[in-house]
PDB file of C-alpha atoms in Angstrom:
ATOM      1  CA  MET A   1       3.146  -9.156  16.499  1.00  0.00           C
ATOM      2  CA  THR A   2       3.181  -5.379  16.001  1.00  0.00           C
ATOM      3  CA  ASN A   3       0.247  -3.445  14.577  1.00  0.00           C
ATOM      4  CA  VAL A   4       2.127  -2.908  11.311  1.00  0.00           C
ATOM      5  CA  GLU A   5       2.923  -6.619  11.046  1.00  0.00           C
ATOM      6  CA  GLN A   6      -0.738  -7.463  11.739  1.00  0.00           C
ATOM      7  CA  VAL A   7      -1.908  -5.155   8.938  1.00  0.00           C
ATOM      8  CA  ASN A   8       0.762  -6.497   6.562  1.00  0.00           C
ATOM      9  CA  GLU A   9      -0.295 -10.076   7.336  1.00  0.00           C
ATOM     10  CA  TYR A  10      -3.926  -9.218   6.580  1.00  0.00           C
ATOM     11  CA  LEU A  11      -2.935  -7.721   3.211  1.00  0.00           C
ATOM     12  CA  GLY A  12      -0.949 -10.888   2.469  1.00  0.00           C
ATOM     13  CA  ASP A  13      -3.880 -13.112   3.369  1.00  0.00           C
ATOM     14  CA  ALA A  14      -6.207 -11.018   1.184  1.00  0.00           C
ATOM     15  CA  GLY A  15      -3.806 -11.346  -1.750  1.00  0.00           C
ATOM     16  CA  MET A  16      -4.763  -8.024  -3.304  1.00  0.00           C
ATOM     17  CA  TYR A  17      -6.211  -4.728  -2.254  1.00  0.00           C
ATOM     18  CA  TYR A  18      -7.670  -1.627  -3.815  1.00  0.00           C
ATOM     19  CA  ILE A  19      -6.027   1.767  -3.456  1.00  0.00           C
ATOM     20  CA  ALA A  20      -7.939   5.003  -3.973  1.00  0.00           C
ATOM     21  CA  THR A  21      -6.283   8.255  -5.041  1.00  0.00           C
ATOM     22  CA  VAL A  22      -7.565  11.478  -6.565  1.00  0.00           C
ATOM     23  CA  ASP A  23      -6.318  13.350  -9.605  1.00  0.00           C
ATOM     24  CA  GLU A  24      -5.807  17.106 -10.037  1.00  0.00           C
ATOM     25  CA  ASN A  25      -9.559  17.544 -10.653  1.00  0.00           C
ATOM     26  CA  ALA A  26     -10.485  15.666  -7.450  1.00  0.00           C
ATOM     27  CA  GLN A  27     -11.670  12.723  -9.568  1.00  0.00           C
ATOM     28  CA  PRO A  28     -11.231   9.485  -7.584  1.00  0.00           C
ATOM     29  CA  HIS A  29      -9.301   6.584  -9.108  1.00  0.00           C
ATOM     30  CA  VAL A  30      -9.206   3.052  -7.692  1.00  0.00           C
ATOM     31  CA  ARG A  31      -6.705   0.361  -8.673  1.00  0.00           C
ATOM     32  CA  ILE A  32      -5.790  -3.156  -7.662  1.00  0.00           C
ATOM     33  CA  PHE A  33      -2.415  -3.534  -5.934  1.00  0.00           C
ATOM     34  CA  THR A  34      -0.638  -6.513  -4.435  1.00  0.00           C
ATOM     35  CA  SER A  35       2.646  -5.071  -3.162  1.00  0.00           C
ATOM     36  CA  HIS A  36       3.205  -4.532   0.560  1.00  0.00           C
ATOM     37  CA  ALA A  37       6.055  -5.059   2.980  1.00  0.00           C
ATOM     38  CA  VAL A  38       7.197  -4.038   6.432  1.00  0.00           C
ATOM     39  CA  VAL A  39      10.556  -2.302   6.390  1.00  0.00           C
ATOM     40  CA  GLY A  40      11.996  -0.650   9.476  1.00  0.00           C
ATOM     41  CA  GLY A  41       8.656  -0.943  11.251  1.00  0.00           C
ATOM     42  CA  LYS A  42       6.774   0.895   8.482  1.00  0.00           C
ATOM     43  CA  LEU A  43       4.183  -0.431   6.034  1.00  0.00           C
ATOM     44  CA  TYR A  44       5.376   0.076   2.448  1.00  0.00           C
ATOM     45  CA  ILE A  45       3.752  -0.314  -0.940  1.00  0.00           C
ATOM     46  CA  GLN A  46       5.470  -0.341  -4.329  1.00  0.00           C
ATOM     47  CA  THR A  47       4.612   1.117  -7.727  1.00  0.00           C
ATOM     48  CA  ASN A  48       6.191   2.561 -10.852  1.00  0.00           C
ATOM     49  CA  LYS A  49       7.300   6.216 -11.062  1.00  0.00           C
ATOM     50  CA  THR A  50       5.841   6.549 -14.569  1.00  0.00           C
ATOM     51  CA  LYS A  51       2.295   5.577 -13.532  1.00  0.00           C
ATOM     52  CA  GLU A  52      -0.491   8.066 -12.861  1.00  0.00           C
ATOM     53  CA  VAL A  53      -1.051   6.537  -9.419  1.00  0.00           C
ATOM     54  CA  PHE A  54       2.468   7.581  -8.380  1.00  0.00           C
ATOM     55  CA  LYS A  55       2.008  11.093  -9.737  1.00  0.00           C
ATOM     56  CA  GLN A  56      -1.326  11.394  -7.914  1.00  0.00           C
ATOM     57  CA  ILE A  57       0.165  10.213  -4.618  1.00  0.00           C
ATOM     58  CA  ILE A  58       3.014  12.713  -4.896  1.00  0.00           C
ATOM     59  CA  ALA A  59       0.517  15.525  -5.583  1.00  0.00           C
ATOM     60  CA  ASN A  60      -1.872  14.395  -2.818  1.00  0.00           C
ATOM     61  CA  PRO A  61      -0.448  11.750  -0.466  1.00  0.00           C
ATOM     62  CA  LYS A  62      -3.801  11.011   1.203  1.00  0.00           C
ATOM     63  CA  VAL A  63      -4.988   7.561   0.125  1.00  0.00           C
ATOM     64  CA  GLU A  64      -7.273   4.803   1.258  1.00  0.00           C
ATOM     65  CA  ILE A  65      -6.768   1.080   0.822  1.00  0.00           C
ATOM     66  CA  CYS A  66      -9.451  -1.580   1.081  1.00  0.00           C
ATOM     67  CA  ALA A  67      -8.862  -5.342   1.237  1.00  0.00           C
ATOM     68  CA  PHE A  68     -11.333  -8.204   1.766  1.00  0.00           C
ATOM     69  CA  HIS A  69     -10.606 -11.599   3.301  1.00  0.00           C
ATOM     70  CA  LYS A  70     -12.825 -14.276   4.891  1.00  0.00           C
ATOM     71  CA  GLY A  71     -15.909 -12.115   5.341  1.00  0.00           C
ATOM     72  CA  LYS A  72     -14.049  -9.132   6.782  1.00  0.00           C
ATOM     73  CA  TRP A  73     -12.630  -6.056   5.133  1.00  0.00           C
ATOM     74  CA  MET A  74      -9.865  -3.715   6.165  1.00  0.00           C
ATOM     75  CA  ARG A  75      -9.619  -0.066   5.264  1.00  0.00           C
ATOM     76  CA  ILE A  76      -6.340   1.763   5.725  1.00  0.00           C
ATOM     77  CA  THR A  77      -6.546   5.531   5.668  1.00  0.00           C
ATOM     78  CA  GLY A  78      -3.459   7.686   5.768  1.00  0.00           C
ATOM     79  CA  GLU A  79      -0.708   9.500   3.968  1.00  0.00           C
ATOM     80  CA  LEU A  80       2.020   7.912   1.877  1.00  0.00           C
ATOM     81  CA  VAL A  81       5.601   9.177   1.866  1.00  0.00           C
ATOM     82  CA  HIS A  82       7.906   8.466  -1.079  1.00  0.00           C
ATOM     83  CA  ASP A  83      11.120   6.835   0.167  1.00  0.00           C
ATOM     84  CA  ASP A  84      13.630   7.255  -2.644  1.00  0.00           C
ATOM     85  CA  THR A  85      16.471   5.391  -0.966  1.00  0.00           C
ATOM     86  CA  THR A  86      18.049   2.389  -2.628  1.00  0.00           C
ATOM     87  CA  ALA A  87      17.946   0.516   0.681  1.00  0.00           C
ATOM     88  CA  ALA A  88      14.154   0.886   0.970  1.00  0.00           C
ATOM     89  CA  ARG A  89      13.565  -0.176  -2.644  1.00  0.00           C
ATOM     90  CA  LYS A  90      15.829  -3.190  -2.185  1.00  0.00           C
ATOM     91  CA  SER A  91      14.121  -4.207   1.073  1.00  0.00           C
ATOM     92  CA  VAL A  92      10.628  -4.032  -0.451  1.00  0.00           C
ATOM     93  CA  LEU A  93      11.705  -5.935  -3.568  1.00  0.00           C
ATOM     94  CA  ASP A  94      13.491  -8.542  -1.450  1.00  0.00           C
ATOM     95  CA  ALA A  95      10.308  -8.977   0.629  1.00  0.00           C
ATOM     96  CA  GLN A  96       8.285  -9.533  -2.562  1.00  0.00           C
ATOM     97  CA  PRO A  97      10.659 -11.066  -5.133  1.00  0.00           C
ATOM     98  CA  GLU A  98       7.790 -11.646  -7.573  1.00  0.00           C
ATOM     99  CA  LEU A  99       7.918  -7.902  -8.301  1.00  0.00           C
ATOM    100  CA  ARG A 100      11.418  -8.387  -9.697  1.00  0.00           C
ATOM    101  CA  THR A 101      10.343 -11.186 -12.023  1.00  0.00           C
ATOM    102  CA  ALA A 102       6.836 -10.084 -13.038  1.00  0.00           C
ATOM    103  CA  TYR A 103       7.645  -6.411 -13.595  1.00  0.00           C
ATOM    104  CA  HIS A 104      11.435  -6.586 -13.979  1.00  0.00           C
ATOM    105  CA  TYR A 105      11.881  -4.027 -11.206  1.00  0.00           C
ATOM    106  CA  ASP A 106      15.287  -3.377  -9.744  1.00  0.00           C
ATOM    107  CA  GLU A 107      16.206  -1.088  -6.874  1.00  0.00           C
ATOM    108  CA  ASN A 108      18.474   0.873  -9.224  1.00  0.00           C
ATOM    109  CA  ASP A 109      16.287   1.019 -12.346  1.00  0.00           C
ATOM    110  CA  GLY A 110      15.034   4.581 -11.788  1.00  0.00           C
ATOM    111  CA  VAL A 111      11.429   3.382 -12.204  1.00  0.00           C
ATOM    112  CA  CYS A 112      10.674   1.409  -9.034  1.00  0.00           C
ATOM    113  CA  ALA A 113       9.065   3.549  -6.332  1.00  0.00           C
ATOM    114  CA  VAL A 114       8.341   2.613  -2.741  1.00  0.00           C
ATOM    115  CA  LEU A 115       6.162   4.565  -0.340  1.00  0.00           C
ATOM    116  CA  TYR A 116       5.381   4.096   3.331  1.00  0.00           C
ATOM    117  CA  PHE A 117       2.389   5.028   5.445  1.00  0.00           C
ATOM    118  CA  ARG A 118       2.641   7.950   7.836  1.00  0.00           C
ATOM    119  CA  SER A 119      -0.225   8.910  10.147  1.00  0.00           C
ATOM    120  CA  ALA A 120      -2.330   5.911   9.185  1.00  0.00           C
ATOM    121  CA  LYS A 121      -5.123   3.917  10.740  1.00  0.00           C
ATOM    122  CA  ALA A 122      -6.476   0.531   9.735  1.00  0.00           C
ATOM    123  CA  VAL A 123      -9.984  -0.579  10.633  1.00  0.00           C
ATOM    124  CA  ILE A 124     -11.255  -4.135  10.245  1.00  0.00           C
ATOM    125  CA  TYR A 125     -14.996  -4.397   9.615  1.00  0.00           C
ATOM    126  CA  SER A 126     -17.489  -7.230   9.347  1.00  0.00           C
ATOM    127  CA  PHE A 127     -21.245  -7.616   9.288  1.00  0.00           C
ATOM    128  CA  THR A 128     -21.244  -9.326  12.681  1.00  0.00           C
ATOM    129  CA  ASP A 129     -18.491  -7.789  14.847  1.00  0.00           C
ATOM    130  CA  ASP A 130     -17.681  -4.305  16.032  1.00  0.00           C
ATOM    131  CA  PRO A 131     -14.973  -2.526  14.026  1.00  0.00           C
ATOM    132  CA  VAL A 132     -11.399  -3.066  15.223  1.00  0.00           C
ATOM    133  CA  GLU A 133      -9.105  -0.022  14.914  1.00  0.00           C
ATOM    134  CA  ILE A 134      -5.362  -0.460  14.476  1.00  0.00           C
ATOM    135  CA  ASP A 135      -2.967   2.484  14.528  1.00  0.00           C
ATOM    136  CA  ILE A 136      -0.044   1.999  12.180  1.00  0.00           C
TER     137      ILE A 136
END
């Protein structure tokens, strides 16, 4: 299993994660997300182009994600890159078909946005073990 697949599996096991962004005034914002997929060896997330979170990521691509599962938590720190190709949107939506039904997203709707991590590191923490770093 690759590092990216390991991180993706952890996010799947956790079920949801929190993503932190900052707005134009450097005010932090944290939201719950569930979307994640590995496409072409990269970890992707999905959102909506009309949401503030998307606008904030485009303005400042540095984000941090935190997920908790079975007494351990993972933080992913890195930069997100908007991938505006139909193929990437389709791959992410195919990997998580519930996004199509719950949010009515389509790879050609002009609203669905997918972003992948560049220059990212995941660290798994617990109260009992040393941190485990994973480059992704």
